[in-house]
PDB file of C-alpha atoms and ligand atoms in Angstrom:
ATOM      1  CA  UNK X   9      35.642 251.856  22.728  1.00 50.00           C
ATOM      2  CA  UNK X  10      32.017 252.959  23.368  1.00 54.00           C
ATOM      3  CA  UNK X  11      30.045 250.428  25.393  1.00 74.00           C
ATOM      4  CA  UNK X  12      27.735 248.298  23.414  1.00 81.00           C
ATOM      5  CA  UNK X  13      25.124 245.799  24.452  1.00 92.00           C
ATOM      6  CA  UNK X  14      24.066 243.047  22.043  1.00 97.00           C
ATOM      7  CA  UNK X  15      21.942 239.963  22.405  1.00 97.00           C
ATOM      8  CA  UNK X  16      22.442 236.962  20.236  1.00 98.00           C
ATOM      9  CA  UNK X  17      19.939 234.007  20.295  1.00 98.00           C
ATOM     10  CA  UNK X  18      20.764 230.498  18.948  1.00 98.00           C
ATOM     11  CA  UNK X  19      18.272 227.732  18.062  1.00 98.00           C
ATOM     12  CA  UNK X  20      19.833 225.132  20.373  1.00 98.00           C
ATOM     13  CA  UNK X  21      22.155 224.915  23.332  1.00 98.00           C
ATOM     14  CA  UNK X  22      24.686 223.188  21.111  1.00 98.00           C
ATOM     15  CA  UNK X  23      24.589 226.110  18.628  1.00 98.00           C
ATOM     16  CA  UNK X  24      24.937 228.502  21.580  1.00 98.00           C
ATOM     17  CA  UNK X  25      28.102 226.839  22.890  1.00 98.00           C
ATOM     18  CA  UNK X  26      29.667 226.461  19.452  1.00 98.00           C
ATOM     19  CA  UNK X  27      29.160 230.163  18.907  1.00 98.00           C
ATOM     20  CA  UNK X  28      30.491 231.040  22.344  1.00 98.00           C
ATOM     21  CA  UNK X  29      33.637 228.965  21.676  1.00 98.00           C
ATOM     22  CA  UNK X  30      34.122 230.873  18.456  1.00 98.00           C
ATOM     23  CA  UNK X  31      33.741 234.172  20.189  1.00 98.00           C
ATOM     24  CA  UNK X  32      36.147 233.127  22.920  1.00 98.00           C
ATOM     25  CA  UNK X  33      38.763 232.233  20.342  1.00 98.00           C
ATOM     26  CA  UNK X  34      38.062 235.399  18.258  1.00 98.00           C
ATOM     27  CA  UNK X  35      38.530 237.616  21.265  1.00 98.00           C
ATOM     28  CA  UNK X  36      41.640 235.644  22.213  1.00 98.00           C
ATOM     29  CA  UNK X  37      43.291 236.000  18.907  1.00 98.00           C
ATOM     30  CA  UNK X  38      42.539 239.694  18.860  1.00 98.00           C
ATOM     31  CA  UNK X  39      44.046 240.229  22.401  1.00 98.00           C
ATOM     32  CA  UNK X  40      47.078 238.049  21.696  1.00 98.00           C
ATOM     33  CA  UNK X  41      47.636 239.901  18.345  1.00 98.00           C
ATOM     34  CA  UNK X  42      47.263 243.272  20.036  1.00 98.00           C
ATOM     35  CA  UNK X  43      49.136 242.684  23.324  1.00 98.00           C
ATOM     36  CA  UNK X  44      50.661 239.238  23.277  1.00 98.00           C
ATOM     37  CA  UNK X  45      48.292 237.771  25.910  1.00 98.00           C
ATOM     38  CA  UNK X  46      44.683 237.106  26.585  1.00 98.00           C
ATOM     39  CA  UNK X  47      43.375 237.621  30.167  1.00 98.00           C
ATOM     40  CA  UNK X  48      40.047 235.870  30.970  1.00 98.00           C
ATOM     41  CA  UNK X  49      37.846 235.524  34.086  1.00 98.00           C
ATOM     42  CA  UNK X  50      35.881 232.389  33.894  1.00 98.00           C
ATOM     43  CA  UNK X  51      32.275 231.778  35.038  1.00 98.00           C
ATOM     44  CA  UNK X  52      31.300 228.991  37.368  1.00 98.00           C
ATOM     45  CA  UNK X  53      27.953 227.141  37.841  1.00 98.00           C
ATOM     46  CA  UNK X  54      26.759 224.564  35.332  1.00 98.00           C
ATOM     47  CA  UNK X  55      25.997 226.491  32.131  1.00 98.00           C
ATOM     48  CA  UNK X  56      29.704 227.173  30.959  1.00 98.00           C
ATOM     49  CA  UNK X  57      30.840 223.601  31.395  1.00 98.00           C
ATOM     50  CA  UNK X  58      29.758 222.784  27.812  1.00 98.00           C
ATOM     51  CA  UNK X  59      31.680 225.829  26.528  1.00 98.00           C
ATOM     52  CA  UNK X  60      34.830 224.729  28.333  1.00 98.00           C
ATOM     53  CA  UNK X  61      34.522 221.146  27.049  1.00 98.00           C
ATOM     54  CA  UNK X  62      34.071 222.437  23.501  1.00 98.00           C
ATOM     55  CA  UNK X  63      37.121 224.622  23.781  1.00 98.00           C
ATOM     56  CA  UNK X  64      39.121 221.635  24.870  1.00 98.00           C
ATOM     57  CA  UNK X  65      37.805 219.423  22.064  1.00 98.00           C
ATOM     58  CA  UNK X  66      37.804 221.885  19.185  1.00 98.00           C
ATOM     59  CA  UNK X  67      40.584 224.311  20.069  1.00 98.00           C
ATOM     60  CA  UNK X  68      43.333 222.276  21.748  1.00 97.00           C
ATOM     61  CA  UNK X  69      45.762 223.926  19.353  1.00 97.00           C
ATOM     62  CA  UNK X  70      44.830 227.462  20.537  1.00 98.00           C
ATOM     63  CA  UNK X  71      47.709 229.559  21.877  1.00 98.00           C
ATOM     64  CA  UNK X  72      46.945 228.535  25.491  1.00 98.00           C
ATOM     65  CA  UNK X  73      50.435 229.510  26.552  1.00 98.00           C
ATOM     66  CA  UNK X  74      49.385 233.100  26.052  1.00 98.00           C
ATOM     67  CA  UNK X  75      46.133 232.717  27.908  1.00 98.00           C
ATOM     68  CA  UNK X  76      45.809 233.699  31.657  1.00 98.00           C
ATOM     69  CA  UNK X  77      42.780 232.305  33.388  1.00 98.00           C
ATOM     70  CA  UNK X  78      41.174 233.707  36.588  1.00 98.00           C
ATOM     71  CA  UNK X  79      37.856 232.921  38.238  1.00 98.00           C
ATOM     72  CA  UNK X  80      35.119 235.488  38.462  1.00 98.00           C
ATOM     73  CA  UNK X  81      33.822 233.842  41.600  1.00 98.00           C
ATOM     74  CA  UNK X  82      34.271 230.652  43.691  1.00 98.00           C
ATOM     75  CA  UNK X  83      32.408 228.732  46.326  1.00 98.00           C
ATOM     76  CA  UNK X  84      34.012 228.600  49.756  1.00 98.00           C
ATOM     77  CA  UNK X  85      35.187 224.986  49.274  1.00 98.00           C
ATOM     78  CA  UNK X  86      38.522 223.209  48.606  1.00 98.00           C
ATOM     79  CA  UNK X  87      39.357 222.611  44.977  1.00 98.00           C
ATOM     80  CA  UNK X  88      38.559 218.897  45.262  1.00 98.00           C
ATOM     81  CA  UNK X  89      34.962 219.622  46.320  1.00 98.00           C
ATOM     82  CA  UNK X  90      32.181 218.804  43.877  1.00 98.00           C
ATOM     83  CA  UNK X  91      30.941 222.408  44.416  1.00 98.00           C
ATOM     84  CA  UNK X  92      34.242 223.907  43.325  1.00 98.00           C
ATOM     85  CA  UNK X  93      34.202 226.033  40.186  1.00 98.00           C
ATOM     86  CA  UNK X  94      37.923 225.372  39.847  1.00 98.00           C
ATOM     87  CA  UNK X  95      37.245 221.596  39.884  1.00 98.00           C
ATOM     88  CA  UNK X  96      34.567 221.972  37.203  1.00 98.00           C
ATOM     89  CA  UNK X  97      36.967 223.966  34.960  1.00 98.00           C
ATOM     90  CA  UNK X  98      39.845 221.551  35.657  1.00 98.00           C
ATOM     91  CA  UNK X  99      37.863 218.557  34.622  1.00 98.00           C
ATOM     92  CA  UNK X 100      36.166 220.211  31.564  1.00 98.00           C
ATOM     93  CA  UNK X 101      39.132 222.255  30.272  1.00 98.00           C
ATOM     94  CA  UNK X 102      42.407 222.513  32.043  1.00 98.00           C
ATOM     95  CA  UNK X 103      43.055 218.760  32.223  1.00 98.00           C
ATOM     96  CA  UNK X 104      42.713 218.528  28.402  1.00 98.00           C
ATOM     97  CA  UNK X 105      44.732 221.511  27.165  1.00 98.00           C
ATOM     98  CA  UNK X 106      48.442 222.473  27.203  1.00 98.00           C
ATOM     99  CA  UNK X 107      48.144 225.546  29.414  1.00 98.00           C
ATOM    100  CA  UNK X 108      51.034 226.275  31.804  1.00 98.00           C
ATOM    101  CA  UNK X 109      50.062 225.804  35.440  1.00 98.00           C
ATOM    102  CA  UNK X 110      51.412 229.299  36.237  1.00 98.00           C
ATOM    103  CA  UNK X 111      48.888 230.741  33.785  1.00 98.00           C
ATOM    104  CA  UNK X 112      45.935 229.564  35.904  1.00 98.00           C
ATOM    105  CA  UNK X 113      45.039 231.684  38.973  1.00 98.00           C
ATOM    106  CA  UNK X 114      42.760 229.730  41.287  1.00 98.00           C
ATOM    107  CA  UNK X 115      40.926 231.255  44.195  1.00 98.00           C
ATOM    108  CA  UNK X 116      42.452 229.817  47.409  1.00 98.00           C
ATOM    109  CA  UNK X 117      39.006 228.920  48.650  1.00 98.00           C
ATOM    110  CA  UNK X 118      40.202 226.109  50.875  1.00 98.00           C
ATOM    111  CA  UNK X 119      41.220 228.750  53.328  1.00 98.00           C
ATOM    112  CA  UNK X 120      38.640 228.484  56.231  1.00 98.00           C
ATOM    113  CA  UNK X 121      38.803 232.310  56.488  1.00 98.00           C
ATOM    114  CA  UNK X 122      36.860 233.499  53.343  1.00 98.00           C
ATOM    115  CA  UNK X 123      37.900 237.156  53.777  1.00 98.00           C
ATOM    116  CA  UNK X 124      41.508 236.120  53.934  1.00 98.00           C
ATOM    117  CA  UNK X 125      41.123 234.004  50.783  1.00 98.00           C
ATOM    118  CA  UNK X 126      39.529 236.996  48.983  1.00 98.00           C
ATOM    119  CA  UNK X 127      42.356 239.317  50.166  1.00 96.00           C
ATOM    120  CA  UNK X 128      44.942 236.863  48.931  1.00 97.00           C
ATOM    121  CA  UNK X 129      43.353 236.535  45.572  1.00 97.00           C
ATOM    122  CA  UNK X 130      43.063 240.354  45.332  1.00 96.00           C
ATOM    123  CA  UNK X 131      46.821 240.581  45.830  1.00 94.00           C
ATOM    124  CA  UNK X 132      47.398 238.040  43.183  1.00 96.00           C
ATOM    125  CA  UNK X 133      45.187 239.883  40.649  1.00 97.00           C
ATOM    126  CA  UNK X 134      46.728 243.252  41.504  1.00 95.00           C
ATOM    127  CA  UNK X 135      50.246 241.709  41.114  1.00 95.00           C
ATOM    128  CA  UNK X 136      49.391 240.212  37.795  1.00 97.00           C
ATOM    129  CA  UNK X 137      47.951 243.453  36.371  1.00 96.00           C
ATOM    130  CA  UNK X 138      50.730 245.553  38.022  1.00 94.00           C
ATOM    131  CA  UNK X 139      48.229 247.430  40.234  1.00 91.00           C
ATOM    132  CA  UNK X 140      49.506 248.155  43.732  1.00 71.00           C
ATOM    133  CA  UNK X 141      47.483 248.685  46.873  1.00 62.00           C
ATOM    134  CA  UNK X 142      48.268 252.380  46.805  1.00 64.00           C
ATOM    135  CA  UNK X 143      46.203 252.670  43.664  1.00 64.00           C
ATOM    136  CA  UNK X 144      42.807 251.984  45.226  1.00 65.00           C
ATOM    137  CA  UNK X 145      40.882 253.385  42.319  1.00 72.00           C
ATOM    138  CA  UNK X 146      42.703 251.442  39.651  1.00 88.00           C
ATOM    139  CA  UNK X 147      41.035 248.307  38.336  1.00 95.00           C
ATOM    140  CA  UNK X 148      42.256 245.433  36.175  1.00 97.00           C
ATOM    141  CA  UNK X 149      41.007 245.324  32.622  1.00 97.00           C
ATOM    142  CA  UNK X 150      40.272 241.646  31.696  1.00 98.00           C
ATOM    143  CA  UNK X 151      40.092 241.094  27.982  1.00 98.00           C
ATOM    144  CA  UNK X 152      37.118 238.887  28.490  1.00 98.00           C
ATOM    145  CA  UNK X 153      34.908 238.045  31.486  1.00 98.00           C
ATOM    146  CA  UNK X 154      32.438 235.117  31.246  1.00 98.00           C
ATOM    147  CA  UNK X 155      29.236 235.380  33.385  1.00 98.00           C
ATOM    148  CA  UNK X 156      26.172 233.391  34.005  1.00 98.00           C
ATOM    149  CA  UNK X 157      22.848 234.537  35.539  1.00 98.00           C
ATOM    150  CA  UNK X 158      21.059 232.851  38.378  1.00 98.00           C
ATOM    151  CA  UNK X 159      17.305 232.429  38.738  1.00 96.00           C
ATOM    152  CA  UNK X 160      17.308 235.388  41.170  1.00 97.00           C
ATOM    153  CA  UNK X 161      19.181 237.698  38.809  1.00 98.00           C
ATOM    154  CA  UNK X 162      22.530 237.240  40.518  1.00 98.00           C
ATOM    155  CA  UNK X 163      25.747 237.040  38.528  1.00 98.00           C
ATOM    156  CA  UNK X 164      29.268 235.925  39.625  1.00 98.00           C
ATOM    157  CA  UNK X 165      28.486 235.721  43.356  1.00 98.00           C
ATOM    158  CA  UNK X 166      26.911 239.081  43.547  1.00 98.00           C
ATOM    159  CA  UNK X 167      23.443 238.103  44.931  1.00 98.00           C
ATOM    160  CA  UNK X 168      20.527 240.435  45.433  1.00 98.00           C
ATOM    161  CA  UNK X 169      20.534 242.187  48.863  1.00 96.00           C
ATOM    162  CA  UNK X 170      24.050 240.915  49.591  1.00 97.00           C
ATOM    163  CA  UNK X 171      26.809 243.017  51.128  1.00 96.00           C
ATOM    164  CA  UNK X 172      29.177 242.948  48.122  1.00 98.00           C
ATOM    165  CA  UNK X 173      26.785 244.805  45.728  1.00 98.00           C
ATOM    166  CA  UNK X 174      28.031 248.142  47.006  1.00 96.00           C
ATOM    167  CA  UNK X 175      31.761 247.503  47.111  1.00 96.00           C
ATOM    168  CA  UNK X 176      33.498 250.207  45.047  1.00 93.00           C
ATOM    169  CA  UNK X 177      37.199 249.821  45.804  1.00 91.00           C
ATOM    170  CA  UNK X 178      38.152 246.240  46.501  1.00 94.00           C
ATOM    171  CA  UNK X 179      38.478 243.827  43.587  1.00 96.00           C
ATOM    172  CA  UNK X 180      37.616 240.618  45.406  1.00 97.00           C
ATOM    173  CA  UNK X 181      35.429 240.136  48.382  1.00 98.00           C
ATOM    174  CA  UNK X 182      33.965 237.297  50.617  1.00 98.00           C
ATOM    175  CA  UNK X 183      30.243 237.855  50.139  1.00 98.00           C
ATOM    176  CA  UNK X 184      27.830 236.409  52.748  1.00 98.00           C
ATOM    177  CA  UNK X 185      24.941 234.686  50.919  1.00 97.00           C
ATOM    178  CA  UNK X 186      22.300 234.163  53.528  1.00 96.00           C
ATOM    179  CA  UNK X 187      20.139 231.786  51.506  1.00 96.00           C
ATOM    180  CA  UNK X 188      23.092 229.442  51.133  1.00 96.00           C
ATOM    181  CA  UNK X 189      24.282 230.163  54.707  1.00 97.00           C
ATOM    182  CA  UNK X 190      27.900 230.507  53.377  1.00 98.00           C
ATOM    183  CA  UNK X 191      30.343 232.987  51.977  1.00 98.00           C
ATOM    184  CA  UNK X 192      31.162 233.062  48.215  1.00 98.00           C
ATOM    185  CA  UNK X 193      34.369 234.751  46.937  1.00 98.00           C
ATOM    186  CA  UNK X 194      33.600 237.036  44.103  1.00 98.00           C
ATOM    187  CA  UNK X 195      34.900 239.817  41.859  1.00 98.00           C
ATOM    188  CA  UNK X 196      33.157 243.096  42.480  1.00 98.00           C
ATOM    189  CA  UNK X 197      31.171 245.216  39.975  1.00 98.00           C
ATOM    190  CA  UNK X 198      34.128 247.668  39.375  1.00 97.00           C
ATOM    191  CA  UNK X 199      36.161 244.705  38.065  1.00 98.00           C
ATOM    192  CA  UNK X 200      33.385 243.388  35.948  1.00 98.00           C
ATOM    193  CA  UNK X 201      32.605 246.810  34.573  1.00 98.00           C
ATOM    194  CA  UNK X 202      36.283 247.520  33.600  1.00 97.00           C
ATOM    195  CA  UNK X 203      36.444 244.475  31.283  1.00 98.00           C
ATOM    196  CA  UNK X 204      37.042 244.905  27.546  1.00 97.00           C
ATOM    197  CA  UNK X 205      34.361 242.323  26.736  1.00 98.00           C
ATOM    198  CA  UNK X 206      31.721 240.504  28.877  1.00 98.00           C
ATOM    199  CA  UNK X 207      29.898 237.505  27.709  1.00 98.00           C
ATOM    200  CA  UNK X 208      26.731 236.395  29.536  1.00 98.00           C
ATOM    201  CA  UNK X 209      25.783 232.804  28.729  1.00 98.00           C
ATOM    202  CA  UNK X 210      22.231 231.578  29.521  1.00 98.00           C
ATOM    203  CA  UNK X 211      20.578 228.415  28.344  1.00 98.00           C
ATOM    204  CA  UNK X 212      17.261 226.669  28.970  1.00 98.00           C
ATOM    205  CA  UNK X 213      13.665 227.498  29.912  1.00 98.00           C
ATOM    206  CA  UNK X 214      14.520 228.028  33.559  1.00 97.00           C
ATOM    207  CA  UNK X 215      16.267 231.281  32.703  1.00 98.00           C
ATOM    208  CA  UNK X 216      13.490 232.826  30.521  1.00 98.00           C
ATOM    209  CA  UNK X 217      11.530 234.659  33.227  1.00 98.00           C
ATOM    210  CA  UNK X 218      14.571 236.201  34.781  1.00 98.00           C
ATOM    211  CA  UNK X 219      16.171 237.063  31.364  1.00 98.00           C
ATOM    212  CA  UNK X 220      12.954 238.987  30.518  1.00 98.00           C
ATOM    213  CA  UNK X 221      13.240 240.873  33.858  1.00 98.00           C
ATOM    214  CA  UNK X 222      16.957 241.549  33.429  1.00 98.00           C
ATOM    215  CA  UNK X 223      16.961 242.581  29.731  1.00 97.00           C
ATOM    216  CA  UNK X 224      13.596 244.241  29.432  1.00 97.00           C
ATOM    217  CA  UNK X 225      12.474 245.027  33.028  1.00 95.00           C
ATOM    218  CA  UNK X 226      12.885 248.103  35.216  1.00 93.00           C
ATOM    219  CA  UNK X 227      13.865 246.908  38.714  1.00 94.00           C
ATOM    220  CA  UNK X 228      14.380 249.057  41.789  1.00 94.00           C
ATOM    221  CA  UNK X 229      17.044 248.394  42.852  1.00 95.00           C
ATOM    222  CA  UNK X 230      18.438 247.011  39.624  1.00 97.00           C
ATOM    223  CA  UNK X 231      19.086 243.265  39.682  1.00 98.00           C
ATOM    224  CA  UNK X 232      22.788 242.399  39.941  1.00 98.00           C
ATOM    225  CA  UNK X 233      22.882 241.118  36.302  1.00 98.00           C
ATOM    226  CA  UNK X 234      21.497 244.496  35.223  1.00 97.00           C
ATOM    227  CA  UNK X 235      24.382 246.329  36.969  1.00 97.00           C
ATOM    228  CA  UNK X 236      26.920 244.756  34.603  1.00 98.00           C
ATOM    229  CA  UNK X 237      27.525 247.612  32.281  1.00 96.00           C
ATOM    230  CA  UNK X 238      31.094 247.777  31.079  1.00 96.00           C
ATOM    231  CA  UNK X 239      32.236 251.399  31.136  1.00 93.00           C
ATOM    232  CA  UNK X 240      34.358 250.972  28.008  1.00 94.00           C
ATOM    233  CA  UNK X 241      33.685 247.603  26.662  1.00 96.00           C
ATOM    234  CA  UNK X 242      31.430 245.161  24.810  1.00 97.00           C
ATOM    235  CA  UNK X 243      28.505 243.394  26.657  1.00 98.00           C
ATOM    236  CA  UNK X 244      27.272 240.331  24.778  1.00 98.00           C
ATOM    237  CA  UNK X 245      24.338 238.180  25.857  1.00 98.00           C
ATOM    238  CA  UNK X 246      24.485 234.783  24.244  1.00 98.00           C
ATOM    239  CA  UNK X 247      21.265 232.825  24.682  1.00 98.00           C
ATOM    240  CA  UNK X 248      19.483 229.821  23.259  1.00 98.00           C
ATOM    241  CA  UNK X 249      15.925 229.985  22.126  1.00 98.00           C
ATOM    242  CA  UNK X 250      14.602 228.346  25.273  1.00 98.00           C
ATOM    243  CA  UNK X 251      16.219 231.015  27.533  1.00 98.00           C
ATOM    244  CA  UNK X 252      15.178 233.788  25.203  1.00 98.00           C
ATOM    245  CA  UNK X 253      11.555 232.599  24.992  1.00 98.00           C
ATOM    246  CA  UNK X 254       9.968 235.473  26.912  1.00 97.00           C
ATOM    247  CA  UNK X 255      12.032 238.355  25.337  1.00 97.00           C
ATOM    248  CA  UNK X 256      10.207 240.795  23.079  1.00 92.00           C
ATOM    249  CA  UNK X 257      11.706 240.346  19.568  1.00 79.00           C
TER     250      UNK X 257
HETATM  251  C1  6PG N   2      28.465 230.164  40.444  1.00 83.20           C
HETATM  252  C2  6PG N   2      28.382 231.149  39.322  1.00 83.20           C
HETATM  253  C3  6PG N   2      27.001 231.758  39.281  1.00 83.20           C
HETATM  254  C4  6PG N   2      26.333 231.138  38.067  1.00 83.20           C
HETATM  255  C5  6PG N   2      24.818 231.213  38.152  1.00 83.20           C
HETATM  256  C6  6PG N   2      24.124 230.417  37.034  1.00 83.20           C
HETATM  257  O1  6PG N   2      29.521 230.106  41.050  1.00 83.20           O
HETATM  258  O2  6PG N   2      27.467 229.474  40.615  1.00 83.20           O
HETATM  259  O3  6PG N   2      29.375 231.930  39.091  1.00 83.20           O
HETATM  260  O4  6PG N   2      27.014 233.093  39.097  1.00 83.20           O
HETATM  261  O5  6PG N   2      26.797 231.709  36.890  1.00 83.20           O
HETATM  262  O6  6PG N   2      24.401 230.808  39.414  1.00 83.20           O
HETATM  263  O7  6PG N   2      24.377 229.081  37.337  1.00 83.20           O
HETATM  264  P1  6PG N   2      24.037 227.977  36.382  1.00 83.20           P
HETATM  265  O8  6PG N   2      24.861 228.111  35.142  1.00 83.20           O
HETATM  266  O9  6PG N   2      24.410 226.677  37.087  1.00 83.20           O
HETATM  267  O10 6PG N   2      22.576 228.095  35.986  1.00 83.20           O
END
C-alpha cells in the first residue's frame, strides 16, 4: 500500500470527533474482516478523550472482543494518577465497553525504573506480535496508531531534542524530557512508521501555529510530528477549523 498523506478539516470539534470515531470503526471493521483482529495504539493527552467517550457512547456494540489496545506513550506515573494516559482511557472508554481485560496492554509505568518499564512493555508488544528479540529489525505493524501533536511539535512522547528521536531498533524507550524533568515511556519512530494507518487528531486554536509549521513548514531538523511518515501506510490528519486556521487552503 503506497503511503498517502491526507488532511481532513471539520467545522467544529464535535464534527471532528464524530468523523474520527467513524474512521476508527471503519478501520476496525476492515482489519477484523481481513485478519480477525484490530490492533490499535491509543494516544494520550487531552484531545482524544472526546473520541474515546464517543466510541463508548455510540459504538458499544462494536466487536471489542476482537480489538487489542496498546498505548503509544505513557507518563511515568501509576495508573491511578491523574496524569496517567491509561487512567484517562479507562475512565472515558474501557470502563464503558465490553472489552476483555486481556485485550488491553497497559504500560507498567508504576515501575520506579522507567527503562525497566519500557523494556517490559517492549517484551509484551513483541510477544503479542510474535516478534522475538533475535529479530531486532522486525517491527510490529499496528492496524491503527492514534497520535496527537504538542505545541512544540512533539508526538507520542517523542519531544524535540530528546534522546529517543534517533532510536532505530528498540520499540519502546524511556525518554528523558528535560522540560518536564521526568521520563516518558514511548513508542519509537520505527514502530509509528510501520503502522497500516496513523490518525493525527488536533483541535483548537492553540494548535494552529504548530500545525502550519508541521504540515507546511521546512524545519531542520524536522519536528517530531513531521518524522511520522508511514513507510507503507495511510497518514491522516483530522483537524477542526480552529486548528487548521493557519493552513494554506
Ligand atoms: C501525551 C500524548 C502527547 C499528546 C500531545 C498533545 O501523553 O501527552 O501522547 O503526545 O498527544 O501532548 O496533547 P493534548 O491533546 O493534550 O493537546
